[in-house]
Coordinates of C-alpha atoms and ligand atoms in Angstrom, one line a residue:
X1 CA -36.5 -0.9 73.1
X2 CA -38.6 2.2 72.4
X3 CA -36.8 5.5 72.6
X4 CA -38.1 8.0 75.2
X5 CA -40.4 10.9 74.4
X6 CA -37.5 13.2 75.5
X7 CA -35.2 11.6 73.0
X8 CA -37.8 11.9 70.2
X9 CA -38.4 15.6 70.9
X10 CA -34.6 16.1 71.0
X11 CA -34.4 14.6 67.6
X12 CA -37.1 16.9 66.3
X13 CA -35.3 19.9 67.7
X14 CA -32.1 18.7 66.0
X15 CA -34.0 18.5 62.7
X16 CA -35.0 22.2 63.2
X17 CA -31.3 23.0 64.0
X18 CA -30.0 21.3 60.9
X19 CA -32.7 22.9 58.8
X20 CA -31.6 26.3 60.1
X21 CA -27.9 25.5 59.5
X22 CA -27.3 24.8 55.8
X23 CA -23.8 26.4 56.0
X24 CA -21.2 26.8 58.8
X25 CA -22.1 30.6 58.9
X26 CA -25.8 29.7 59.4
X27 CA -24.8 27.1 62.1
X28 CA -22.8 29.7 64.1
X29 CA -25.5 32.2 63.8
X30 CA -28.2 29.7 64.9
X31 CA -26.1 28.8 67.9
X32 CA -25.8 32.4 68.9
X33 CA -29.5 33.1 68.2
X34 CA -30.6 30.1 70.4
X35 CA -28.3 31.1 73.3
X36 CA -29.3 34.8 73.1
X37 CA -32.9 33.6 73.4
X38 CA -32.0 32.0 76.8
X39 CA -30.2 35.1 78.1
X40 CA -26.6 34.9 76.7
X41 CA -25.0 38.2 75.7
X42 CA -23.6 38.5 72.2
X43 CA -20.1 39.9 72.2
X44 CA -18.0 41.4 69.4
X45 CA -14.3 40.6 69.2
X46 CA -13.5 44.2 68.3
X47 CA -15.2 45.6 71.3
X48 CA -14.4 45.7 75.0
X49 CA -15.9 42.8 76.9
X50 CA -17.8 43.3 80.2
X51 CA -16.6 41.9 83.6
X52 CA -17.2 38.2 83.5
X53 CA -18.4 36.6 86.8
X54 CA -22.0 35.4 86.7
X55 CA -22.2 36.1 82.9
X56 CA -23.2 34.1 79.9
X57 CA -21.7 35.1 76.6
X58 CA -21.4 34.1 72.9
X59 CA -19.1 35.3 70.2
X60 CA -19.1 34.4 66.5
X61 CA -16.0 34.5 64.3
X62 CA -16.9 33.7 60.6
X63 CA -18.4 30.2 60.6
X64 CA -17.3 29.4 64.2
X65 CA -18.9 30.2 67.5
X66 CA -17.8 30.1 71.1
X67 CA -20.2 30.4 74.1
X68 CA -19.4 30.3 77.8
X69 CA -20.8 30.6 81.2
X70 CA -18.8 32.1 84.1
X71 CA -20.0 31.1 87.5
X72 CA -20.6 34.0 89.9
X73 CA -17.9 32.7 92.2
X74 CA -15.3 32.2 89.5
X75 CA -11.6 32.8 90.4
X76 CA -8.5 33.3 88.2
X77 CA -7.7 29.6 88.5
X78 CA -11.2 28.2 87.9
X79 CA -10.8 25.6 85.2
X80 CA -12.8 25.4 81.9
X81 CA -15.0 22.5 80.8
X82 CA -14.9 22.9 77.0
X83 CA -17.1 21.0 74.6
X84 CA -15.6 21.1 71.1
X85 CA -17.3 20.4 67.8
X86 CA -17.4 21.6 64.2
X87 CA -19.9 23.5 62.2
X88 CA -18.8 22.5 58.6
X89 CA -19.8 19.4 56.6
X90 CA -18.5 17.9 53.4
X91 CA -20.1 19.0 50.2
X92 CA -19.7 21.6 47.5
X93 CA -18.7 25.3 47.5
X94 CA -19.6 27.8 44.9
X95 CA -16.8 28.8 42.6
X96 CA -16.2 32.4 41.3
X97 CA -18.2 33.2 38.1
X98 CA -20.6 30.4 39.1
X99 CA -23.3 30.8 36.5
X100 CA -22.6 28.2 33.9
X101 CA -24.6 25.7 31.8
X102 CA -25.1 24.3 28.3
X103 CA -27.8 23.0 26.0
X104 CA -30.5 25.1 27.6
X105 CA -29.6 24.2 31.2
X106 CA -28.4 26.6 33.9
X107 CA -25.7 25.1 36.0
X108 CA -23.6 26.1 39.1
X109 CA -19.9 26.1 39.1
X110 CA -18.8 24.3 42.3
X111 CA -15.7 23.0 44.0
X112 CA -15.7 19.9 46.2
X113 CA -15.5 20.8 49.9
X114 CA -13.8 18.1 52.0
X115 CA -14.5 14.5 51.3
X116 CA -18.2 14.0 50.5
X117 CA -19.6 10.6 49.2
X118 CA -20.2 12.0 45.8
X119 CA -22.8 9.4 44.7
X120 CA -25.0 10.3 47.7
X121 CA -25.5 13.8 46.4
X122 CA -27.2 12.6 43.2
X123 CA -30.9 13.1 42.7
X124 CA -31.6 15.3 45.7
X125 CA -33.1 18.8 46.0
X126 CA -30.3 21.0 47.2
X127 CA -30.0 24.5 48.7
X128 CA -27.4 27.1 48.0
X129 CA -26.5 28.9 51.3
X130 CA -23.8 31.0 52.9
X131 CA -22.8 34.5 53.5
X132 CA -22.5 37.6 51.3
X133 CA -20.1 40.5 51.9
X134 CA -21.7 43.7 50.7
X135 CA -20.2 47.0 49.3
X136 CA -21.4 48.8 52.5
X137 CA -19.4 46.5 54.7
X138 CA -22.3 44.4 55.9
X139 CA -22.1 40.6 55.9
X140 CA -25.5 38.9 55.4
X141 CA -26.6 35.3 55.4
X142 CA -28.3 33.9 52.3
X143 CA -30.2 30.8 51.6
X144 CA -32.1 30.0 48.4
X145 CA -34.0 27.0 49.7
X146 CA -34.3 24.0 47.3
X147 CA -32.8 25.2 44.0
X148 CA -30.3 22.8 42.6
X149 CA -29.9 19.1 41.7
X150 CA -27.2 16.7 40.5
X151 CA -29.2 14.5 38.2
X152 CA -27.8 11.0 37.8
X153 CA -27.4 9.6 34.3
X154 CA -30.2 7.1 33.4
X155 CA -29.4 3.4 33.6
X156 CA -30.2 3.1 29.9
X157 CA -27.3 5.5 29.1
X158 CA -24.8 3.8 31.4
X159 CA -25.4 0.0 31.7
X160 CA -22.4 -0.3 33.9
X161 CA -23.7 2.1 36.6
X162 CA -24.6 -0.7 39.0
X163 CA -21.1 -2.2 38.7
X164 CA -19.0 0.9 39.0
X165 CA -20.3 4.4 39.3
X166 CA -17.5 6.9 38.9
X167 CA -18.1 10.7 38.8
X168 CA -15.7 13.0 37.2
X169 CA -15.0 15.6 39.9
X170 CA -15.3 18.5 37.5
X171 CA -17.5 17.5 34.6
X172 CA -20.1 15.5 36.5
X173 CA -20.5 17.5 39.8
X174 CA -22.0 20.7 38.4
X175 CA -25.6 20.9 39.6
X176 CA -28.5 22.3 37.5
X177 CA -30.6 25.1 38.9
X178 CA -32.9 26.1 36.0
X179 CA -33.5 26.4 32.3
X180 CA -32.1 29.3 30.3
X181 CA -29.1 31.0 28.9
X182 CA -26.2 31.3 31.3
X183 CA -25.1 34.5 29.6
X184 CA -28.4 36.2 30.5
X185 CA -28.9 34.6 34.0
X186 CA -27.1 35.1 37.3
X187 CA -26.9 32.5 40.0
X188 CA -25.4 35.1 42.4
X189 CA -28.5 37.2 41.8
X190 CA -30.6 34.3 43.0
X191 CA -28.5 34.1 46.1
X192 CA -28.6 37.9 46.7
X193 CA -32.3 38.1 46.3
X194 CA -32.8 35.3 48.8
X195 CA -31.1 37.6 51.3
X196 CA -33.1 40.6 50.2
X197 CA -30.0 42.4 48.8
X198 CA -29.1 43.8 45.4
X199 CA -26.7 41.5 43.4
X200 CA -24.7 44.6 42.3
X201 CA -23.9 45.2 46.0
X202 CA -22.3 41.7 46.6
X203 CA -18.5 42.0 46.7
X204 CA -17.7 38.6 48.0
X205 CA -19.4 35.3 48.8
X206 CA -18.9 32.0 50.7
X207 CA -21.7 29.7 49.6
X208 CA -22.1 26.0 49.9
X209 CA -24.5 23.4 48.5
X210 CA -26.6 21.6 51.1
X211 CA -29.2 18.9 51.1
X212 CA -32.7 20.6 51.5
X213 CA -34.5 17.6 53.0
X214 CA -35.5 17.8 56.7
X215 CA -34.2 15.2 59.2
X216 CA -36.6 12.4 59.9
X217 CA -37.2 9.7 62.6
X218 CA -38.0 6.3 61.3
X219 CA -37.4 2.6 61.8
X220 CA -38.8 0.1 64.3
X221 CA -39.5 1.7 67.6
X222 CA -38.4 5.0 66.1
X223 CA -34.7 4.0 66.5
X224 CA -33.3 5.9 63.6
X225 CA -32.7 9.5 62.7
X226 CA -31.6 10.4 59.1
X227 CA -30.4 13.9 58.2
X228 CA -27.8 15.8 56.3
X229 CA -24.9 17.3 58.2
X230 CA -25.1 15.1 61.3
X231 CA -21.3 15.4 61.1
X232 CA -21.0 17.4 63.1
X233 CA -24.1 19.4 63.7
X234 CA -25.4 16.6 66.0
X235 CA -22.5 17.5 68.4
X236 CA -23.0 21.3 68.0
X237 CA -26.7 20.9 68.8
X238 CA -25.9 18.7 71.8
X239 CA -23.6 21.3 73.0
X240 CA -26.1 24.2 72.6
X241 CA -28.9 22.3 74.4
X242 CA -26.6 21.1 77.2
X243 CA -25.0 24.6 77.7
X244 CA -28.4 26.3 77.8
X245 CA -29.6 23.7 80.4
X246 CA -26.4 23.8 82.5
X247 CA -26.3 27.6 82.5
X248 CA -29.7 28.0 84.2
X249 CA -27.9 28.1 87.5
X250 CA -24.7 30.2 87.3
X251 CA -24.4 31.1 91.0
X252 CA -21.8 28.6 91.9
X253 CA -20.0 25.9 89.8
X254 CA -16.5 24.5 89.9
X255 CA -15.8 25.4 86.3
X256 CA -16.4 27.7 83.3
X257 CA -18.6 25.9 80.8
X258 CA -17.5 26.5 77.2
X259 CA -19.0 25.5 73.9
X260 CA -16.5 25.8 71.0
X261 CA -17.8 25.0 67.5
X262 CA -15.1 25.5 64.9
X263 CA -15.2 25.8 61.1
X264 CA -13.1 23.9 58.5
X265 CA -12.6 20.6 60.4
X266 CA -13.3 18.8 57.1
X267 CA -10.3 20.5 55.5
X268 CA -7.9 19.9 58.4
X269 CA -8.9 22.8 60.7
X270 CA -6.1 25.2 59.6
X271 CA -7.9 28.6 59.4
X272 CA -8.7 31.7 61.4
X273 CA -12.0 30.0 62.5
X274 CA -10.7 26.4 62.6
X275 CA -9.5 24.4 65.6
X276 CA -5.9 24.8 64.5
X277 CA -6.3 28.6 64.6
X278 CA -6.2 30.9 67.6
X279 CA -10.0 31.4 68.2
X280 CA -10.4 29.4 71.3
X281 CA -7.1 30.6 72.8
X282 CA -8.1 34.2 72.0
X283 CA -11.4 33.8 73.8
X284 CA -10.0 32.0 76.8
X285 CA -7.3 34.6 77.2
X286 CA -9.9 37.3 77.4
X287 CA -12.1 35.3 79.7
X288 CA -9.2 34.7 82.2
X289 CA -8.1 38.3 81.8
X290 CA -11.6 39.3 82.8
X291 CA -11.2 37.3 86.0
X292 CA -7.9 39.1 86.7
X293 CA -5.8 36.0 86.0
X294 CA -2.1 36.5 85.5
X295 CA -0.1 34.2 83.1
X296 CA 0.7 31.7 85.8
X297 CA -2.9 31.6 87.0
X298 CA -4.2 31.0 83.5
X299 CA -1.7 28.2 83.0
X300 CA -3.0 26.7 86.3
X301 CA -6.6 26.9 85.1
X302 CA -5.6 25.3 81.7
X303 CA -3.9 22.5 83.6
X304 CA -7.1 21.7 85.5
X305 CA -9.4 22.1 82.4
X306 CA -10.9 19.5 80.1
X307 CA -11.8 19.5 76.4
X308 CA -14.5 17.1 75.4
X309 CA -14.0 16.9 71.6
X310 CA -17.3 15.6 70.1
X311 CA -17.6 14.3 66.5
X312 CA -19.4 11.4 64.8
X313 CA -17.8 8.0 64.6
X314 CA -18.6 4.7 62.8
X315 CA -21.3 2.3 64.0
X316 CA -20.7 -1.3 63.0
X317 CA -22.2 -1.8 59.5
X318 CA -24.0 -5.1 59.1
X319 CA -23.1 -5.4 55.4
X320 CA -19.4 -4.6 55.9
X321 CA -18.5 -6.2 59.3
X322 CA -15.0 -6.9 58.0
X323 CA -14.3 -3.1 57.8
X324 CA -14.5 -2.8 61.6
X325 CA -12.4 -4.0 64.5
X326 CA -13.3 -7.7 65.1
X327 CA -14.1 -7.1 68.8
X328 CA -14.9 -3.5 69.5
X329 CA -18.0 -2.8 67.4
X330 CA -20.2 0.1 68.6
X331 CA -23.8 -0.1 67.5
X332 CA -26.3 2.7 66.7
X333 CA -28.7 3.2 69.7
X334 CA -26.3 1.7 72.3
X335 CA -24.9 5.0 73.5
X336 CA -22.3 7.7 72.7
X337 CA -18.8 6.5 71.9
X338 CA -15.3 7.0 73.4
X339 CA -12.9 7.2 70.4
X340 CA -9.5 5.6 70.9
X341 CA -6.5 5.5 68.5
X342 CA -2.9 4.4 69.2
X343 CA -1.5 6.9 66.7
X344 CA -3.2 10.0 68.3
X345 CA -5.8 10.4 65.5
X346 CA -7.9 10.8 68.7
X347 CA -6.6 12.4 71.8
X348 CA -8.3 10.0 74.3
X349 CA -5.9 8.4 76.9
X350 CA -6.3 6.4 80.1
X351 CA -7.0 9.5 82.2
X352 CA -9.5 10.8 79.7
X353 CA -11.2 7.5 79.5
X354 CA -11.7 7.5 83.2
X355 CA -13.0 11.0 83.2
X356 CA -15.5 10.2 80.4
X357 CA -16.7 7.2 82.4
X358 CA -17.4 9.5 85.3
X359 CA -19.3 12.0 83.3
X360 CA -21.4 9.2 81.7
X361 CA -22.1 7.7 85.2
X362 CA -23.2 11.1 86.5
X363 CA -25.6 11.4 83.5
X364 CA -26.8 7.8 83.9
X365 CA -25.8 7.1 80.3
X366 CA -24.2 3.9 78.9
X367 CA -21.3 4.5 76.5
X368 CA -19.4 2.4 74.0
X369 CA -15.8 2.4 72.6
X370 CA -14.6 2.9 69.1
X371 CA -11.3 1.7 67.6
X372 CA -10.4 1.1 64.0
X373 CA -9.6 -2.0 62.1
X374 CA -5.8 -1.9 61.6
X375 CA -6.2 -2.2 57.9
X376 CA -8.8 0.6 57.7
X377 CA -7.3 3.7 59.4
X378 CA -9.8 6.2 60.8
X379 CA -10.0 9.9 60.1
X380 CA -9.1 12.4 62.8
X381 CA -10.9 15.3 64.4
X382 CA -10.3 18.5 66.4
X383 CA -9.3 16.8 69.6
X384 CA -5.6 16.2 68.9
X385 CA -5.3 19.7 67.3
X386 CA -6.6 21.6 70.3
X387 CA -4.7 19.4 72.7
X388 CA -1.5 20.3 70.8
X389 CA -2.4 24.0 70.7
X390 CA -3.5 24.5 74.2
X391 CA -2.1 21.6 76.3
X392 CA -5.6 21.0 77.7
X393 CA -6.5 17.4 78.6
X394 CA -8.7 16.2 75.8
X395 CA -11.1 13.2 75.2
X396 CA -12.5 12.3 71.8
X397 CA -16.1 11.2 71.9
X398 CA -19.2 11.4 69.7
X399 CA -22.1 9.4 68.5
X400 CA -22.0 6.3 66.2
X401 CA -23.4 6.8 62.8
X402 CA -23.6 5.1 59.4
X403 CA -23.1 6.7 56.0
X404 CA -20.5 9.2 57.3
X405 CA -20.0 12.0 54.7
X406 CA -23.1 11.0 52.8
X407 CA -25.5 13.9 52.0
X408 CA -27.9 12.1 54.4
X409 CA -26.3 10.3 57.4
X410 CA -27.9 7.9 59.8
X411 CA -27.8 8.2 63.6
X412 CA -29.6 6.6 66.6
X413 CA -32.3 8.7 68.2
X414 CA -31.4 7.7 71.7
X415 CA -27.6 8.3 71.2
X416 CA -28.3 12.0 70.2
X417 CA -30.2 12.6 73.4
X418 CA -27.7 10.6 75.6
X419 CA -24.7 12.6 74.2
X420 CA -26.6 15.8 75.3
X421 CA -27.1 14.4 78.8
X422 CA -23.4 13.6 79.1
X423 CA -22.5 17.0 77.8
X424 CA -24.7 18.6 80.5
X425 CA -23.0 16.5 83.2
X426 CA -19.6 17.5 81.7
X427 CA -20.5 21.2 81.8
X428 CA -21.7 20.9 85.4
X429 CA -18.5 19.0 86.5
Ligands
ZN501 ZN1 -16.7 15.5 61.7

């Protein structure tokens, strides 16, 4: 079945969003930029915040971002509808003293960030991007564009490569970025000049390596969308589009719509800007204080709130069917997924399942379920972490993909748009 024109244009917009978001810092900035364009007011955590009712706000903390819409008739016990996602993706992060190389090659010293499929990063044109902290106190974003590559060894020099390809995590993951003498060259200088600043003024940096190729629609009937960082920018993007749409009418609504996109999910979320940190709680506390809520009223609001935790999950893979549950096998293009796990790797329960079904019904979207094969345990996500922190009812959902943690993942065009439609229904609930 052909995908709709709306789904195709949504996928193109996602390709723009991913291209603008090579690092978590860029993703958070891009979320804020897009929402400010539609009338959201950017707030600073160090400043006083304006009175809230009828307002739309966004605040960035490092590589995380939270945006919210307060209806004009909001009360101290008005619940929140929170869509959670994460801005970071597996890959590589620049080490200190990163300009290395040998035999006439310039190379970059990198650490592995999270759990990338290392082989998928070979033979791609890669960007170096992140933030620079300057001597004058400013923090600026930097992005070199296509600069680096991890060249695979030729088959002639490794006849076993098609039987077992193993990369040494130190020796064989250091990308090349030019020709020259590493003593005379400076990779940080490249990064600084891409941001229009002087390398001597850079006092600190957080920079990652990201695939530079643009996302693309392909396959029969345009069913497929391939891109880097779909995990989890597909959810962040769905949240931004849905929040902008749902916030067009802020006069009355039963709830406060919140988009919370955290950093460091791929590392377990334990950081100042991660889901295990206090960012969401800090923002919600100030939002409810702005509504005049006392501690009990805020607890009442939390008790009536929902957190829709959205992250990618696994579609059934036709070449590895045995890796999936023998019965429950979500398929790319058949709708967003509800993620279920007996061991609370996902926070979904019976009540959450019913709520999800209601939001999907409201949006007119079909959904699927995901559960792991017992012998192949799944990963986890931010859902159980925020549920544990805040006690807010949480449902884990997402879109089915293949090639999770590859430098270029594979999603279904219709699922991306359908997730956005459910997210909008969720925000309006
Ligand atoms: Zn993820």
